[in-house]
Amino acid sequence: MVTNRRNKLIFILLSGILLMTLLGALCIGRYNLSVSEVFQSLFGIGEVAETKQVVVLNVRLPRIIMATAVGAGLASVGVCLQAMFANPLVSSHILGVSYSSGFGAALGILLSSNYIVIQGSALIFGFIGMAMTYLMSQKGGRTSTIRLVLSGTIVGAVFEALTSFIKYIADPEEKLPAITYWLMGSLSGSSMGDVLKAVPVIVIAILVLWMVRWKLNVLSLREDEAASLGVNVKGLRILVIVATTVIVAISVSFCGVISFVGLAVPHLARMIVGHDHKDLVPACVLMGGIFLVIIDTTARSLTASEIPLSILTALIGAPIFALLLYKTGGGWND
């Protein structure tokens, strides 16, 4: 009871931090705005310069919404896959989806400069990678965790090699820099149209994971033990794989490959709310959104040219993750 009350207070605090982070992100940038100017631009209160309205409504607001959704989604993916594989070091790369989506984006850039082609290609190949991983892991109509991991490793290696081949044949003056920059992750091209296409899908996938969070604790048990508790292990595993694949594929197709969010955030959340996925999934949703909004605000404000997100997530996330590993020993219960 004490733990439940404590975690409720933590969720209230995290929600407040997220709101403050969103407001700060709207104010901070190479063109700084006051809180009153942001509210005036958002709600049309009083007279405000058109330039400020454009900065708030057309430039910052879409990418902040996208950063919140993608950060929450990738953190949810990380914690759910870690539960499914009973391994705290698992991330979305384990199923090969990040690599296959990245290849799709690289192929789209090579063939066309149209964003719809690039995003569509990344999304399609994300699902192809997931399907290949799942089909390869099947044996006698059953799927084991170890076969799923090995299949994901194989699929990831194949698509990573194909991406390298795309880079090798790409025009070094135009296409190669675009492919390299995309694969490092960026929210700079986010528009309200992108938000309306991507965010609802990510939110629905997060809600699916949210609804089954009570059963995720059981996935860390042996399959026969989980089945004895009345959990349809195969069905739950498929549901988690599909929902996490949707989140990763959508994120890569709109924002490129963003690393470390799904690895570092769940560990930090465990230290704060414990190991029960009933509380852990909501904590990851809130903390993932906070983390990526802060990273994105730093990326667009720190230098004159925008820093790719994966550079900052690695530079900031890796030391945090190293500290967490030192404190926890890399285990679930240390």
Coordinates of C-alpha atoms in Angstrom, one line a residue:
M1 CA 0.0 0.0 0.0
V2 CA 2.9 2.3 0.9
T3 CA 4.6 1.5 -2.4
N4 CA 1.4 2.2 -4.4
R5 CA 0.9 5.6 -2.7
R6 CA 4.6 6.4 -3.3
N7 CA 4.4 5.5 -7.0
K8 CA 1.2 7.6 -7.5
L9 CA 3.1 10.6 -6.1
I10 CA 6.0 9.8 -8.5
F11 CA 3.6 9.7 -11.5
I12 CA 2.1 13.0 -10.5
L13 CA 5.7 14.4 -10.2
L14 CA 6.7 12.9 -13.6
S15 CA 3.6 14.3 -15.2
G16 CA 4.4 17.8 -13.8
I17 CA 8.0 17.5 -15.0
L18 CA 6.8 16.5 -18.5
L19 CA 4.5 19.5 -18.7
M20 CA 7.3 21.8 -17.6
T21 CA 9.7 20.2 -20.1
L22 CA 7.2 20.8 -22.9
L23 CA 6.7 24.4 -21.9
G24 CA 10.5 24.9 -21.7
A25 CA 11.0 23.3 -25.1
L26 CA 8.5 25.8 -26.6
C27 CA 10.4 28.7 -25.1
I28 CA 14.0 27.6 -25.7
G29 CA 15.8 27.7 -29.0
R30 CA 18.0 29.9 -31.1
Y31 CA 15.0 32.2 -31.1
N32 CA 14.1 32.4 -27.4
L33 CA 10.5 33.2 -26.3
S34 CA 9.0 34.1 -23.0
V35 CA 6.3 32.0 -21.4
S36 CA 3.7 34.7 -22.0
E37 CA 4.6 34.9 -25.7
V38 CA 4.3 31.1 -26.0
F39 CA 0.8 31.2 -24.4
Q40 CA -0.2 34.1 -26.6
S41 CA 0.9 32.2 -29.7
L42 CA -0.8 29.0 -28.7
F43 CA -4.2 30.4 -27.7
G44 CA -4.3 33.6 -29.8
I45 CA -4.4 35.8 -26.7
G46 CA -3.7 39.5 -27.4
E47 CA -1.4 40.6 -30.2
V48 CA 1.7 38.6 -31.0
A49 CA 4.1 38.9 -33.8
E50 CA 3.5 36.6 -36.8
T51 CA 7.1 35.4 -36.6
K52 CA 6.6 34.2 -33.0
Q53 CA 3.4 32.4 -33.9
V54 CA 5.2 30.6 -36.8
V55 CA 8.0 29.5 -34.5
V56 CA 5.7 28.2 -31.9
L57 CA 2.9 26.6 -34.0
N58 CA 4.7 25.5 -37.2
V59 CA 8.3 24.8 -36.0
R60 CA 8.5 23.8 -32.4
L61 CA 5.0 22.4 -31.5
P62 CA 5.0 19.6 -34.1
R63 CA 8.5 18.4 -33.3
I64 CA 7.8 18.6 -29.6
I65 CA 4.6 16.5 -29.9
M66 CA 6.5 14.0 -32.1
A67 CA 9.5 13.9 -29.7
T68 CA 7.1 13.2 -26.8
A69 CA 5.3 10.4 -28.7
V70 CA 8.4 8.8 -30.1
G71 CA 10.3 9.0 -26.8
A72 CA 7.3 7.4 -24.9
G73 CA 7.0 4.8 -27.6
L74 CA 10.6 3.7 -27.7
A75 CA 10.9 3.6 -23.9
S76 CA 7.7 1.4 -23.9
V77 CA 9.2 -0.8 -26.6
G78 CA 12.4 -1.3 -24.5
V79 CA 10.7 -2.2 -21.3
C80 CA 8.3 -4.6 -22.9
L81 CA 10.9 -6.4 -25.0
Q82 CA 13.1 -6.6 -21.8
A83 CA 10.2 -8.3 -20.1
M84 CA 9.5 -10.7 -23.0
F85 CA 13.2 -11.8 -23.2
A86 CA 13.7 -11.6 -19.4
N87 CA 16.9 -9.6 -20.1
P88 CA 17.4 -6.0 -19.0
L89 CA 19.9 -5.4 -21.8
V90 CA 17.5 -6.0 -24.7
S91 CA 16.4 -3.1 -27.0
S92 CA 14.4 -2.8 -30.2
H93 CA 17.4 -3.8 -32.3
I94 CA 17.0 -7.4 -31.0
L95 CA 14.2 -8.1 -33.5
G96 CA 16.0 -6.6 -36.4
V97 CA 13.2 -4.0 -36.9
S98 CA 15.4 -1.0 -36.4
Y99 CA 17.9 -2.3 -39.0
S100 CA 15.2 -3.3 -41.6
S101 CA 13.4 0.1 -41.2
G102 CA 16.7 1.9 -41.5
F103 CA 17.4 0.0 -44.7
G104 CA 13.9 0.9 -46.0
A105 CA 14.6 4.6 -45.3
A106 CA 18.1 4.4 -47.0
L107 CA 16.5 2.7 -50.1
G108 CA 13.8 5.3 -50.2
I109 CA 16.3 8.2 -50.1
L110 CA 18.4 6.5 -52.8
L111 CA 15.4 6.1 -55.1
S112 CA 13.5 9.3 -54.4
S113 CA 13.7 12.6 -52.5
N114 CA 10.0 12.4 -51.7
Y115 CA 9.3 12.1 -48.0
I116 CA 6.3 9.9 -48.6
V117 CA 8.4 7.4 -50.4
I118 CA 11.1 7.4 -47.7
Q119 CA 8.6 7.0 -44.9
G120 CA 6.6 4.4 -46.7
S121 CA 9.7 2.4 -47.5
A122 CA 10.9 2.5 -43.9
L123 CA 7.5 1.4 -42.6
I124 CA 7.1 -1.4 -45.1
F125 CA 10.6 -2.9 -44.6
G126 CA 10.1 -2.6 -40.8
F127 CA 7.2 -5.0 -41.0
I128 CA 9.1 -7.2 -43.5
G129 CA 12.0 -7.4 -41.0
M130 CA 9.6 -8.3 -38.2
A131 CA 7.8 -10.9 -40.3
M132 CA 11.1 -12.5 -41.3
T133 CA 12.3 -12.7 -37.7
Y134 CA 9.0 -14.2 -36.5
L135 CA 8.9 -16.8 -39.4
M136 CA 12.5 -17.8 -39.0
S137 CA 11.9 -18.4 -35.2
Q138 CA 9.0 -20.8 -35.9
K139 CA 9.7 -24.5 -35.5
G140 CA 6.9 -27.0 -35.3
G141 CA 4.4 -24.1 -34.9
R142 CA 6.1 -22.9 -31.7
T143 CA 8.5 -20.0 -31.1
S144 CA 11.1 -19.9 -28.3
T145 CA 12.8 -16.8 -26.9
I146 CA 16.3 -18.0 -27.9
R147 CA 15.2 -18.7 -31.5
L148 CA 13.5 -15.2 -31.6
V149 CA 16.8 -13.6 -30.5
L150 CA 18.9 -15.5 -32.9
S151 CA 16.5 -14.8 -35.8
G152 CA 16.4 -11.1 -35.0
T153 CA 20.2 -11.1 -34.9
I154 CA 20.4 -12.7 -38.4
V155 CA 17.8 -10.4 -39.9
G156 CA 19.4 -7.4 -38.3
A157 CA 22.8 -8.4 -39.8
V158 CA 21.4 -8.9 -43.2
F159 CA 19.6 -5.5 -43.3
E160 CA 22.6 -3.7 -41.8
A161 CA 24.8 -5.2 -44.6
L162 CA 22.2 -4.1 -47.2
T163 CA 22.2 -0.6 -45.7
S164 CA 26.0 -0.5 -46.1
F165 CA 25.6 -1.5 -49.7
I166 CA 23.1 1.3 -50.3
K167 CA 25.6 3.7 -48.8
Y168 CA 28.4 2.3 -51.0
I169 CA 26.5 2.8 -54.3
A170 CA 24.9 6.1 -53.3
D171 CA 25.9 9.4 -54.8
P172 CA 28.6 10.8 -52.4
E173 CA 27.7 14.4 -53.1
E174 CA 23.9 14.3 -52.4
K175 CA 22.4 10.9 -51.5
L176 CA 25.1 9.6 -49.1
P177 CA 25.0 12.6 -46.7
A178 CA 21.2 12.4 -46.7
I179 CA 21.2 8.7 -45.9
T180 CA 23.8 9.1 -43.2
Y181 CA 22.0 12.0 -41.6
W182 CA 18.6 10.3 -41.6
L183 CA 20.0 7.1 -40.0
M184 CA 21.4 9.2 -37.2
G185 CA 17.9 10.5 -36.3
S186 CA 16.3 13.9 -36.5
L187 CA 13.0 15.6 -35.8
S188 CA 13.8 18.7 -37.9
G189 CA 11.5 17.8 -40.7
S190 CA 8.4 17.2 -38.4
S191 CA 5.3 19.0 -39.5
M192 CA 1.8 19.0 -38.1
G193 CA 0.8 16.7 -41.0
D194 CA 3.5 14.2 -39.8
V195 CA 2.2 14.4 -36.3
L196 CA -1.4 13.6 -37.5
K197 CA -0.1 10.6 -39.4
A198 CA 2.4 9.2 -36.9
V199 CA 1.3 10.1 -33.4
P200 CA -2.1 8.5 -33.3
V201 CA -0.6 5.1 -34.5
I202 CA 2.2 5.3 -31.9
V203 CA -0.4 6.2 -29.2
I204 CA -2.6 3.3 -30.1
A205 CA 0.4 0.9 -30.0
I206 CA 1.4 2.3 -26.6
L207 CA -2.1 1.8 -25.3
V208 CA -2.0 -1.9 -26.4
L209 CA 1.2 -2.4 -24.4
W210 CA -0.3 -0.4 -21.5
M211 CA -3.4 -2.7 -21.4
V212 CA -1.3 -5.9 -21.2
R213 CA 1.3 -4.5 -18.7
W214 CA -0.3 -6.6 -15.9
K215 CA 0.8 -9.8 -17.8
L216 CA 4.3 -8.7 -18.6
N217 CA 5.6 -9.8 -15.2
V218 CA 4.6 -13.4 -16.2
L219 CA 6.7 -13.3 -19.3
S220 CA 9.9 -13.4 -17.3
L221 CA 8.9 -16.8 -16.0
R222 CA 9.4 -20.1 -17.9
E223 CA 6.8 -20.7 -20.6
D224 CA 5.2 -23.6 -18.8
E225 CA 5.0 -21.7 -15.6
A226 CA 3.4 -18.7 -17.4
A227 CA 0.9 -21.0 -19.1
S228 CA 0.0 -22.6 -15.7
L229 CA -1.1 -19.1 -14.5
G230 CA -3.6 -18.9 -17.3
V231 CA -1.6 -16.6 -19.6
N232 CA -1.6 -17.3 -23.4
V233 CA 2.1 -16.9 -23.8
K234 CA 2.2 -17.2 -27.6
G235 CA -0.6 -14.7 -28.1
L236 CA 0.9 -12.2 -25.6
R237 CA 4.3 -12.5 -27.3
I238 CA 2.8 -11.9 -30.8
L239 CA 0.8 -8.9 -29.5
V240 CA 4.0 -7.4 -27.9
I241 CA 6.0 -8.0 -31.0
V242 CA 3.4 -6.4 -33.3
A243 CA 2.9 -3.4 -31.1
T244 CA 6.6 -2.8 -30.6
T245 CA 7.3 -3.3 -34.3
V246 CA 4.6 -0.7 -35.2
I247 CA 6.2 1.9 -32.8
V248 CA 9.8 1.3 -34.0
A249 CA 8.8 1.2 -37.7
I250 CA 6.7 4.4 -37.4
S251 CA 9.5 6.2 -35.4
V252 CA 12.2 5.3 -37.9
S253 CA 10.0 6.1 -40.9
F254 CA 9.4 9.7 -39.6
C255 CA 12.4 10.5 -37.5
G256 CA 15.2 8.1 -38.4
V257 CA 17.0 5.7 -36.1
I258 CA 17.1 7.0 -32.5
S259 CA 19.2 4.8 -30.2
F260 CA 19.5 4.3 -26.4
V261 CA 16.1 5.6 -25.4
G262 CA 14.6 2.1 -25.1
L263 CA 17.7 0.9 -23.2
A264 CA 18.5 3.6 -20.7
V265 CA 15.1 4.8 -19.7
P266 CA 13.6 1.5 -18.5
H267 CA 16.6 1.0 -16.2
L268 CA 16.2 4.5 -14.7
A269 CA 12.4 3.8 -14.3
R270 CA 13.1 0.6 -12.5
M271 CA 15.3 2.4 -10.0
I272 CA 12.4 4.8 -9.3
V273 CA 9.2 2.7 -9.3
G274 CA 10.5 -0.8 -9.0
H275 CA 10.1 -3.9 -11.2
D276 CA 6.3 -4.3 -11.4
H277 CA 5.3 -3.6 -15.0
K278 CA 2.0 -2.3 -13.7
D279 CA 3.9 0.8 -12.7
L280 CA 7.0 0.4 -14.8
V281 CA 5.3 0.8 -18.2
P282 CA 3.5 4.2 -17.3
A283 CA 6.8 5.4 -15.8
C284 CA 8.7 4.6 -19.0
V285 CA 6.0 6.4 -21.1
L286 CA 6.4 9.6 -19.0
M287 CA 10.2 9.4 -18.7
G288 CA 10.7 8.5 -22.3
G289 CA 8.8 11.6 -23.4
I290 CA 10.7 13.8 -21.0
F291 CA 14.1 12.3 -22.1
L292 CA 13.6 12.8 -25.9
V293 CA 12.1 16.2 -25.6
I294 CA 15.1 17.4 -23.6
I295 CA 17.5 15.7 -26.1
D296 CA 15.7 17.3 -29.1
T297 CA 15.7 20.7 -27.5
T298 CA 19.4 20.4 -26.8
A299 CA 20.0 19.2 -30.4
R300 CA 18.4 22.2 -32.0
S301 CA 19.6 24.8 -29.5
L302 CA 23.2 23.8 -28.7
T303 CA 24.9 24.8 -32.0
A304 CA 24.1 26.7 -35.2
S305 CA 23.6 23.5 -37.1
E306 CA 21.3 20.9 -35.6
I307 CA 23.0 17.8 -33.9
P308 CA 21.6 14.4 -34.9
L309 CA 19.6 12.9 -32.1
S310 CA 21.5 9.5 -31.9
I311 CA 24.7 11.4 -31.2
L312 CA 23.2 13.1 -28.2
T313 CA 21.2 10.1 -27.0
A314 CA 24.4 8.0 -27.0
L315 CA 26.6 10.7 -25.4
I316 CA 24.1 11.4 -22.7
G317 CA 22.4 8.0 -22.4
A318 CA 25.6 5.9 -22.3
P319 CA 27.1 7.5 -19.1
I320 CA 23.7 7.3 -17.5
F321 CA 23.4 3.6 -18.5
A322 CA 26.9 2.9 -17.3
L323 CA 26.1 4.4 -13.9
L324 CA 22.9 2.4 -13.7
L325 CA 24.8 -0.8 -14.6
Y326 CA 27.3 0.0 -11.9
K327 CA 24.6 0.5 -9.3
T328 CA 22.4 -2.5 -10.3
G329 CA 25.0 -4.9 -11.6
G330 CA 22.9 -5.4 -14.8
G331 CA 20.4 -7.5 -13.0
W332 CA 16.7 -7.3 -12.3
N333 CA 16.7 -7.3 -8.6
D334 CA 20.0 -5.8 -7.4

